[in-house]
Short mmCIF file of C-alpha atoms and ligand atoms in Angstrom, two decimals:
data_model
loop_
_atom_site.label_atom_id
_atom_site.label_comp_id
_atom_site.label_asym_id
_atom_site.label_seq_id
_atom_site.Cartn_x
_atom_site.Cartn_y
_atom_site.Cartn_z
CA UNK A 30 5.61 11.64 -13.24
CA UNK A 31 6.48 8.41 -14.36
CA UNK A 32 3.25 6.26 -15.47
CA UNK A 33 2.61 2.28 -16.13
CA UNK A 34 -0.04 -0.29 -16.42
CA UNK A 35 -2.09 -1.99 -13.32
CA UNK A 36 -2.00 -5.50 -14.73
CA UNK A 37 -4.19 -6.91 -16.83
CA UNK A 38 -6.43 -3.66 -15.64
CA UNK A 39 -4.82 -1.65 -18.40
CA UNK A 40 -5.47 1.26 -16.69
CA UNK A 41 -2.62 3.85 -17.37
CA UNK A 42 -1.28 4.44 -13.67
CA UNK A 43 0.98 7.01 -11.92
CA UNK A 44 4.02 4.77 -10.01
CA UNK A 45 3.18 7.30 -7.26
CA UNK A 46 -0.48 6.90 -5.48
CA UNK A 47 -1.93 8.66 -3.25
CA UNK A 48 -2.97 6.74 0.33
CA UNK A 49 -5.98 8.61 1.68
CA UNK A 50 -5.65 6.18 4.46
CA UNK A 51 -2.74 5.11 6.95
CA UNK A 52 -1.74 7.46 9.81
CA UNK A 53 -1.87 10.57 8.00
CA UNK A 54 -5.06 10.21 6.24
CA UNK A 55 -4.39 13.30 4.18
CA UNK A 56 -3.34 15.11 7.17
CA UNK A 57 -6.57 14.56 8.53
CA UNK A 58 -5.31 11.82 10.88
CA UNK A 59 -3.30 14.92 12.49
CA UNK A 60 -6.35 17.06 13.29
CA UNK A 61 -5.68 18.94 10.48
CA UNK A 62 -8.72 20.68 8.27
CA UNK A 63 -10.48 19.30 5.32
CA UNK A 64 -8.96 22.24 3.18
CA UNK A 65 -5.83 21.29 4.00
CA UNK A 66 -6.73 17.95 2.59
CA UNK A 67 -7.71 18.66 -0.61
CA UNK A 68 -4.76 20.80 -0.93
CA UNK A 69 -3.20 17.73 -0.59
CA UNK A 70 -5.28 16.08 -3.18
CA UNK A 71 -5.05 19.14 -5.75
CA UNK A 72 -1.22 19.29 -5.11
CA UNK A 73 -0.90 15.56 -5.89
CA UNK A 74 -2.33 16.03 -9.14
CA UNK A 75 -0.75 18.93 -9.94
CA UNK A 76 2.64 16.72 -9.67
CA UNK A 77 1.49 13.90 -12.13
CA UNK A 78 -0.29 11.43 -9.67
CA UNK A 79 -3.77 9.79 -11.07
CA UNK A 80 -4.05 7.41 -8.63
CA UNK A 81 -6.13 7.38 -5.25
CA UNK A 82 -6.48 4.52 -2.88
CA UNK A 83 -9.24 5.69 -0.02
CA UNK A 84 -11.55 3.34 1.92
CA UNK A 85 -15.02 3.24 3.70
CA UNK A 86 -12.96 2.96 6.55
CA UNK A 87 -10.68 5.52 6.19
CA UNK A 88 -13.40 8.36 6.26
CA UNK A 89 -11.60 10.23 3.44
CA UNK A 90 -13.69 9.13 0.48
CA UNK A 91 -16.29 12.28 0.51
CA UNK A 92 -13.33 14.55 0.83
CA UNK A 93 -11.33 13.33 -1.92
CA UNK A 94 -14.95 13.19 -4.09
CA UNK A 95 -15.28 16.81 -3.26
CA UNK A 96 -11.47 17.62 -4.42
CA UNK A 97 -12.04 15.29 -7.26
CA UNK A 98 -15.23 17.04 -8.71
CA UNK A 99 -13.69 20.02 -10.71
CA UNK A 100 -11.48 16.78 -12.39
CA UNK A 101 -12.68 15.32 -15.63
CA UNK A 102 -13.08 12.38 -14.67
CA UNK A 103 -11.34 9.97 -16.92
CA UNK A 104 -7.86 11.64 -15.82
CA UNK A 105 -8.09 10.16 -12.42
CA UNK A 106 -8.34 6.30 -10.83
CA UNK A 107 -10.44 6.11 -7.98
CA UNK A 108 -9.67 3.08 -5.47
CA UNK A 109 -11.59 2.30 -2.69
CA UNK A 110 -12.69 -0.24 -0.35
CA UNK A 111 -15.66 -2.21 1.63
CA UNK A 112 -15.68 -1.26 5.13
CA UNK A 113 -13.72 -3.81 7.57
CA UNK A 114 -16.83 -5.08 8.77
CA UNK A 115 -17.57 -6.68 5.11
CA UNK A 116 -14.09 -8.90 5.12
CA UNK A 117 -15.49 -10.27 7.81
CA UNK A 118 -16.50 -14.45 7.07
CA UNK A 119 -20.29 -13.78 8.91
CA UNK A 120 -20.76 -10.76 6.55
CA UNK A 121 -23.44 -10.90 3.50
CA UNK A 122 -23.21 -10.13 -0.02
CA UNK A 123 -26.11 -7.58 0.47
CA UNK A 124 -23.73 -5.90 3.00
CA UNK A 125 -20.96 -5.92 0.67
CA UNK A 126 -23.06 -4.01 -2.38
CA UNK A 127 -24.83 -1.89 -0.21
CA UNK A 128 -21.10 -0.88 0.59
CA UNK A 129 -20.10 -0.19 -2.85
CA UNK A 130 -23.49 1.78 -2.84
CA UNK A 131 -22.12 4.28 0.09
CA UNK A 132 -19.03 4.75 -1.29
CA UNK A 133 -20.62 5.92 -4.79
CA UNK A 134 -22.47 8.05 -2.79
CA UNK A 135 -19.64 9.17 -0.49
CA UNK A 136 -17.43 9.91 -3.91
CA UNK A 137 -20.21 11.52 -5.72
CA UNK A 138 -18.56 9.18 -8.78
CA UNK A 139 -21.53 7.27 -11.30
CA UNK A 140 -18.67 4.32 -11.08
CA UNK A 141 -15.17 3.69 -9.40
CA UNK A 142 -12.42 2.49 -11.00
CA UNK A 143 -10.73 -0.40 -8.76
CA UNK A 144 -13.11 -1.60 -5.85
CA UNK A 145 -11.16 -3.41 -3.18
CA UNK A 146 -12.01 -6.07 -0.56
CA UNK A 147 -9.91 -4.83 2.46
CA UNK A 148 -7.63 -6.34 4.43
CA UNK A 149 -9.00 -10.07 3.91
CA UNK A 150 -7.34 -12.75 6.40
CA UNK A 151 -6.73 -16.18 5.09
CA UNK A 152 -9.80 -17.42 7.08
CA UNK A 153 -11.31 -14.93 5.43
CA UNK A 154 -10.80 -15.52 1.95
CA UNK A 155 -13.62 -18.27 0.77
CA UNK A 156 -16.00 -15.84 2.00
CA UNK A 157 -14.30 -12.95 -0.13
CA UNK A 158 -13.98 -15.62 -3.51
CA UNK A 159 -17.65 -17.62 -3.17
CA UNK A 160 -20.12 -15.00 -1.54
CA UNK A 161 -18.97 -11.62 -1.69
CA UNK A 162 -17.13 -11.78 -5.26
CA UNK A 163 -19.90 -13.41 -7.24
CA UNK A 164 -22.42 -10.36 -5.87
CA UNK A 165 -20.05 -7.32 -6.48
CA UNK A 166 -19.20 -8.54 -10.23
CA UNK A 167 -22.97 -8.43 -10.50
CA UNK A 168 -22.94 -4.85 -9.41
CA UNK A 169 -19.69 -4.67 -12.17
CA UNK A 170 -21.87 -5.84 -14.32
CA UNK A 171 -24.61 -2.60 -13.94
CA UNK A 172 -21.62 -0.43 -14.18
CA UNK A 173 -21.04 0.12 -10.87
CA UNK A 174 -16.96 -0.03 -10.90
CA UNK A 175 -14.54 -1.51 -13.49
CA UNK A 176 -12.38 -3.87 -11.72
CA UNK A 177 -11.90 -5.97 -8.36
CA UNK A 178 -8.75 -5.85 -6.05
CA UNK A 179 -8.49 -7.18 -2.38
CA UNK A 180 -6.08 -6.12 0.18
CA UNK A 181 -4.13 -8.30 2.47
CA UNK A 182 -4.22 -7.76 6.16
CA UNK A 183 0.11 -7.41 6.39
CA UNK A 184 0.05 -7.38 10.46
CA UNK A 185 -1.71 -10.66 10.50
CA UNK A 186 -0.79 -12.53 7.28
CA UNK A 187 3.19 -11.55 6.93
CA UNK A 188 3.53 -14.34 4.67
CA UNK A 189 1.10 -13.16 2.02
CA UNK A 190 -1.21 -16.50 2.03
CA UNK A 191 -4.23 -14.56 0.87
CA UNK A 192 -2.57 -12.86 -2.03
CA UNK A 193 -0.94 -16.10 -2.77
CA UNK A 194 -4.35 -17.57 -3.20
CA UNK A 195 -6.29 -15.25 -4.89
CA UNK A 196 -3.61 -13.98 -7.65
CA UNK A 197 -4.13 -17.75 -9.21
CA UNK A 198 -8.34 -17.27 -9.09
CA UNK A 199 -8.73 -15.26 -11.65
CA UNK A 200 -11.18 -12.82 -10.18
CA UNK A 201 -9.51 -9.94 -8.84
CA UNK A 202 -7.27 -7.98 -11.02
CA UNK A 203 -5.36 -5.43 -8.73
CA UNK A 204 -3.66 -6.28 -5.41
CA UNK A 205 -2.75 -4.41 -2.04
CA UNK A 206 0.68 -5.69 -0.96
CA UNK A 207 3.04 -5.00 2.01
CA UNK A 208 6.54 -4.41 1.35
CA UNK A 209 9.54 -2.42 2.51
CA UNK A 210 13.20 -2.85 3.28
CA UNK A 211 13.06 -4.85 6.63
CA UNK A 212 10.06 -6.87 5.28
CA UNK A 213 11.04 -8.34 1.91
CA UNK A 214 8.94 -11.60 1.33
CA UNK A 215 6.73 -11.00 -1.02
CA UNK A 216 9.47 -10.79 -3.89
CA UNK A 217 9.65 -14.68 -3.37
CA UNK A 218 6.27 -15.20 -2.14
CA UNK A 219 3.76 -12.39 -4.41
CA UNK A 220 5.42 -11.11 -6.95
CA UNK A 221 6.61 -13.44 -9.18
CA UNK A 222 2.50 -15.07 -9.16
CA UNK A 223 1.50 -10.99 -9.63
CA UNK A 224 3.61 -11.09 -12.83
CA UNK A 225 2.22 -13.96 -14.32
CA UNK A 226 -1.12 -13.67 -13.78
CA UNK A 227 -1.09 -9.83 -14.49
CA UNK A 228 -2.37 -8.56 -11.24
CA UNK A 229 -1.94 -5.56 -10.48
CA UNK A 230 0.20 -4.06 -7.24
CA UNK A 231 -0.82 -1.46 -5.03
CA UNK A 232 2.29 -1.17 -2.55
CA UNK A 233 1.61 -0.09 0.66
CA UNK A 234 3.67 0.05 3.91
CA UNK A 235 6.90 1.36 2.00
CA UNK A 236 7.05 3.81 4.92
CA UNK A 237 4.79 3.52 7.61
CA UNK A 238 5.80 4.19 11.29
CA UNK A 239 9.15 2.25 11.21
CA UNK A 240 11.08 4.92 8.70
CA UNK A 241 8.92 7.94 9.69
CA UNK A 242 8.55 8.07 13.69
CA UNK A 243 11.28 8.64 15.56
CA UNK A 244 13.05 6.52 17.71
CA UNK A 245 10.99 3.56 16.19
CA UNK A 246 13.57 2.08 14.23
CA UNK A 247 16.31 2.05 16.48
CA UNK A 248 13.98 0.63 19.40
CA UNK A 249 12.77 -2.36 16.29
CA UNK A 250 16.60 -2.93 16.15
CA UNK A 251 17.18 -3.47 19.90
CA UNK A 252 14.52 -5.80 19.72
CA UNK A 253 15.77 -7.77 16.66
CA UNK A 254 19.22 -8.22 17.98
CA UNK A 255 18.11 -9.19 21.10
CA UNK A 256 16.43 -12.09 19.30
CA UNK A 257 19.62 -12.41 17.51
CA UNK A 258 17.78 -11.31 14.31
CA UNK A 259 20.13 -8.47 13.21
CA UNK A 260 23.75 -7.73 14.00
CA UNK A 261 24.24 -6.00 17.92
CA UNK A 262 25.97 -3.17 15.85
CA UNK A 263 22.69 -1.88 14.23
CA UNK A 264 21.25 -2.16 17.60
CA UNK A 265 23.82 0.11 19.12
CA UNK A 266 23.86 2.58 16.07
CA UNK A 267 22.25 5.70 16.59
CA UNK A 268 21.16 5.88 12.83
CA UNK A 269 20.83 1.94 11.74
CA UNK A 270 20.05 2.39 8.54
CA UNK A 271 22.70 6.02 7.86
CA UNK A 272 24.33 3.47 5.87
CA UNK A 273 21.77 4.29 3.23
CA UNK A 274 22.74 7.83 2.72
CA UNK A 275 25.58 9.27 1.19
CA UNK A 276 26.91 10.55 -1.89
CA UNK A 277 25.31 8.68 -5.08
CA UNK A 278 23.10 7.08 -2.78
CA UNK A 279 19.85 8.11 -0.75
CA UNK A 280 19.46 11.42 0.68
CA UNK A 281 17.52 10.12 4.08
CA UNK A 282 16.10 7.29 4.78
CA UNK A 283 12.81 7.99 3.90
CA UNK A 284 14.26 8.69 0.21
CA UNK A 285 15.86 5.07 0.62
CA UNK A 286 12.56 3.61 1.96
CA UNK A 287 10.73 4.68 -1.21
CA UNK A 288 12.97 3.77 -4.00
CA UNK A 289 13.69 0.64 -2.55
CA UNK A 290 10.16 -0.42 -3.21
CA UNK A 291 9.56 1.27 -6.36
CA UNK A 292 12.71 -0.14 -8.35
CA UNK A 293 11.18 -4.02 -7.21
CA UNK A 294 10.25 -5.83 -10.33
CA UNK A 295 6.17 -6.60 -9.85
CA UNK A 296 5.42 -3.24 -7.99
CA UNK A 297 2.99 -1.41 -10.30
CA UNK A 298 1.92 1.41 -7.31
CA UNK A 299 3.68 2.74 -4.52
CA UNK A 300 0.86 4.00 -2.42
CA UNK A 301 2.50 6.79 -0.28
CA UNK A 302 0.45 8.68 2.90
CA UNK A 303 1.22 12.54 3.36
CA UNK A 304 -0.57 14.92 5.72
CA UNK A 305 1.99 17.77 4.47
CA UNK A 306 3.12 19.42 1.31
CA UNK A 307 6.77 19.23 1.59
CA UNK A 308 6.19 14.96 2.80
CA UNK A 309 3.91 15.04 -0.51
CA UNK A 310 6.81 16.98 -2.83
CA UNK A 311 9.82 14.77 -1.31
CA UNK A 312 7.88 11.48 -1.69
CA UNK A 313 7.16 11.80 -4.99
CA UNK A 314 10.53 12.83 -5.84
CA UNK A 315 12.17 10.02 -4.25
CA UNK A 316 9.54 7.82 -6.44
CA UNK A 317 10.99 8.98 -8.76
CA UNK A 318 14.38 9.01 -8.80
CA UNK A 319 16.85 5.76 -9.94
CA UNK A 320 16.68 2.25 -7.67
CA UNK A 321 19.53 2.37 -5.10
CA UNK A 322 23.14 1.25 -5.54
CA UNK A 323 23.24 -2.35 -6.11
CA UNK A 324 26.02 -2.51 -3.00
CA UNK A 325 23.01 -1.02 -0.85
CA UNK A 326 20.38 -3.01 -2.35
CA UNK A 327 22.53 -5.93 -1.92
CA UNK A 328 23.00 -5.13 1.94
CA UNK A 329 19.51 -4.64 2.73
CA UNK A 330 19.12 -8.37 1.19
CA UNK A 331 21.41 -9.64 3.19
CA UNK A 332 20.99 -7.97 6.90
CA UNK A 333 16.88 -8.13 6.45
CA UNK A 334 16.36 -10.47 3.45
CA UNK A 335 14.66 -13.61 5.80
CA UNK A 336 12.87 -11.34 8.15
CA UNK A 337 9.33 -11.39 8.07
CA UNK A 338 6.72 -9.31 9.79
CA UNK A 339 8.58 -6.04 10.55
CA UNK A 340 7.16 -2.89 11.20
CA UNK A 341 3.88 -3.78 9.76
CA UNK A 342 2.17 -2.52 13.20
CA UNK A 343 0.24 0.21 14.90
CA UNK A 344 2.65 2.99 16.34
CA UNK A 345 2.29 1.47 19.75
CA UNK A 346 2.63 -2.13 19.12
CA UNK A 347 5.66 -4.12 19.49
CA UNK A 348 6.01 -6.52 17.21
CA UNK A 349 9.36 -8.16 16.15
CA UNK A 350 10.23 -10.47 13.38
CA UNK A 351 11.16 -13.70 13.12
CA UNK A 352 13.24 -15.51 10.80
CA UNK A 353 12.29 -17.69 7.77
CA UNK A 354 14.65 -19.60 4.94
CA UNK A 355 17.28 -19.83 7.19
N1 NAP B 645 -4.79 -3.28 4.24
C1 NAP B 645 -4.89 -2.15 3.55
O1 NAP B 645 -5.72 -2.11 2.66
C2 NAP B 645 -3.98 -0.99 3.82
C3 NAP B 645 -3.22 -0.94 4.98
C4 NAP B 645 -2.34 0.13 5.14
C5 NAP B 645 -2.23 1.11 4.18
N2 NAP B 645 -3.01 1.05 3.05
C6 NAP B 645 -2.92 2.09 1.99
O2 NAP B 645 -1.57 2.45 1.81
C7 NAP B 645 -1.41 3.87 1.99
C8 NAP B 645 -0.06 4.20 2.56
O3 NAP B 645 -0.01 3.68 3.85
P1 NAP B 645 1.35 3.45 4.57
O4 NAP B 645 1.09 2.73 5.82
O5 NAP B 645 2.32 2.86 3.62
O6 NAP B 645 1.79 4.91 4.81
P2 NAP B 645 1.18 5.90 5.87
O7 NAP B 645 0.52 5.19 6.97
O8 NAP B 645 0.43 6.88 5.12
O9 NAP B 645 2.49 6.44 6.51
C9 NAP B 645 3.22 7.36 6.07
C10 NAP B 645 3.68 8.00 7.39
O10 NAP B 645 4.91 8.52 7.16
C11 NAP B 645 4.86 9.93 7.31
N3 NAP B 645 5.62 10.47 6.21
C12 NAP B 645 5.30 10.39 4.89
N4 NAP B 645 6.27 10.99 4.17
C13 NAP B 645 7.20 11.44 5.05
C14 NAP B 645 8.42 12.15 4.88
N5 NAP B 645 8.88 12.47 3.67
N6 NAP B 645 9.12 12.46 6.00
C15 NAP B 645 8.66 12.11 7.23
N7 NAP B 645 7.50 11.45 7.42
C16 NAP B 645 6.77 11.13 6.35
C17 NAP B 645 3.43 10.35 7.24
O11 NAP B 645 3.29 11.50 8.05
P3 NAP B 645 2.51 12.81 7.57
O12 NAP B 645 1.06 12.52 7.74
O13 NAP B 645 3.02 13.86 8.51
O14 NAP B 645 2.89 13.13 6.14
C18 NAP B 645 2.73 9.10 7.81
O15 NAP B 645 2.66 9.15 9.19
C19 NAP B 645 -2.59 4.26 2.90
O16 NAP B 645 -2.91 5.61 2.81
C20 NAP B 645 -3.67 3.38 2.32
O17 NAP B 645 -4.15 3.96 1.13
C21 NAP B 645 -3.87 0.03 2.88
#
């Protein structure tokens, strides 16, 4: 495992994190058992990773507790989030630490190590700086966790306008950041402010459902080119993106999915979902393995580099880009 430092955190991280969250929700998402879970969570370790990102929301914060107690628990960061229901503007600072409370609880942790604000809209966002902040660095304060991250809502703020906001406040330390090869913005837009105001990046989205389900990225192609977003050839290939793979260069395009985030200067975490061992073993190989040819790198720039808001959705959602800087 390779390891580095969450921004002005300090914590020493593993590039690779574990997402208890997304579709596969540790394979729980998938009906599968709770064992199998912390299998997960045990195997993940076993590789090198120290890093967890769960969520009230997510249900998968008592499970990953339980895997986590035989751990000392200095060897392992412990992300999680307020439920939805706190990012909301109406909600109350009293709702927001009796939150953190649960999820203590829910962990079985005496503190957690990055406490998140999750998936905060733009409209959102005064709420999250003036009312909720001030009350959970309070709760910092007593102990209660060590430092405060917020995650962006990618489906409904493509452009990053939150993050873009909060990395100058000062207050929140770590980030949650969409990113992947047919959604490149935030290199203009996030990462650059990220870097100089040492916040930290928790990458999420690398994968999702456009590289993993079938049939999805050759149906998000047919409906770029129809919008005259992407050349008609990808449209017509069978295998858009088999450009990726060959000799020297990705082995699928999965592998290709992952090191293309990982290798972007300002990504700290690549949060990666897996409800199976061999999606857990391959992940965190590609992870870490070198950043793609510079011809390939180069060619996702230019075929995807202005599109915004790809493949950020739900698996049965349609939801094209459109173009920007061009
Ligand atoms: N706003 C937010 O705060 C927010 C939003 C989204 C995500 N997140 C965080 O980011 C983490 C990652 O989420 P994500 O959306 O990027 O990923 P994800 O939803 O976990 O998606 C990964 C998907 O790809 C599949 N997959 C993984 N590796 C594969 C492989 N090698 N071959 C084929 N399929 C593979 C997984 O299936 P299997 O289950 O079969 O492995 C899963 O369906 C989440 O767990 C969560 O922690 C946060």
């Amino acid at each position: 495992m390779d390891y580095t430092t969450l921004g002005r955190t300090g914590l020493e991280v593993s590039v690779a994190g574990l997402g208890c969250g997304g579709f596969s929700r540790l394979g729980l998402g998938t009906g599968k058992h709770e064992d199998h879970a912390i299998g997960i969570i045990h195997a993940a370790l076993d590789l090198g990773v120290n890093l967890f990102d769960t969520a009230a929301a997510y249900g998968t914060e008592a499970v990953l507790g339980r895997a986590l107690r035989t751990v000392p628990r200095d060897r392992v960061v412990i992300c999680t989030k307020a439920p939805f229901g706190v990012s909301n503007p109406n909600s109350t600072a009293a709702s927001a630490v009796a939150s953190l409370d649960r999820s203590l609880k829910e962990l079985g942790t005496d503190y957690i190590d990055v406490y998140q604000l999750h998936g905060i809209a733009p409209t959102a966002y005064d709420h999250a700086l003036n009312e909720l902040a001030p009350a959970l660095l309070r709760e910092k304060e007593k102990g209660k966790f060590r430092h405060l991250g917020i995650s962006e809502t990618a489906p409904h703020d493509p452009e990053h306008r939150m993050v873009t906001r909060a990395c100058r406040d000062g207050v929140w330390e770590v980030a949650m950041v969409g990113f992947h090869m047919m959604h490149q913005n935030a290199r203009q837009n996030v990462f650059p402010l990220t870097r100089q105001y040492r916040v930290g990046t928790l990458l999420m989205f690398a994968v999702r459902n456009i590289f993993s389900q079938p049939g999805r990225l050759q149906r998000t192609m047919r409906e770029l080119a129809a919008a005259a977003l992407v050349p008609q050839a990808l449209a017509d290939s069978p295998d858009p993106l088999g450009f990726l793979v060959h000799e020297g260069g990705a082995s699928s395009v999965i592998d290709a999915a992952y090191r293309f985030v990982r290798h972007e200067p300002g990504v700290d975490v690549v949060l990666f979902g897996a409800g199976d061992h061999e999606h857990l073993k391959t992940n965190i190989g590609s992870l870490l393995k070198p950043r793609l040819p510079e011809s390939d790198r180069g060619k996702l720039a230019e075929l995807f580099g202005y599109l915004v808001g790809v493949g950020l959705d739900a698996p049965h959602l349609s939801r094209a880009g459109r173009v920007v800087n061009r």
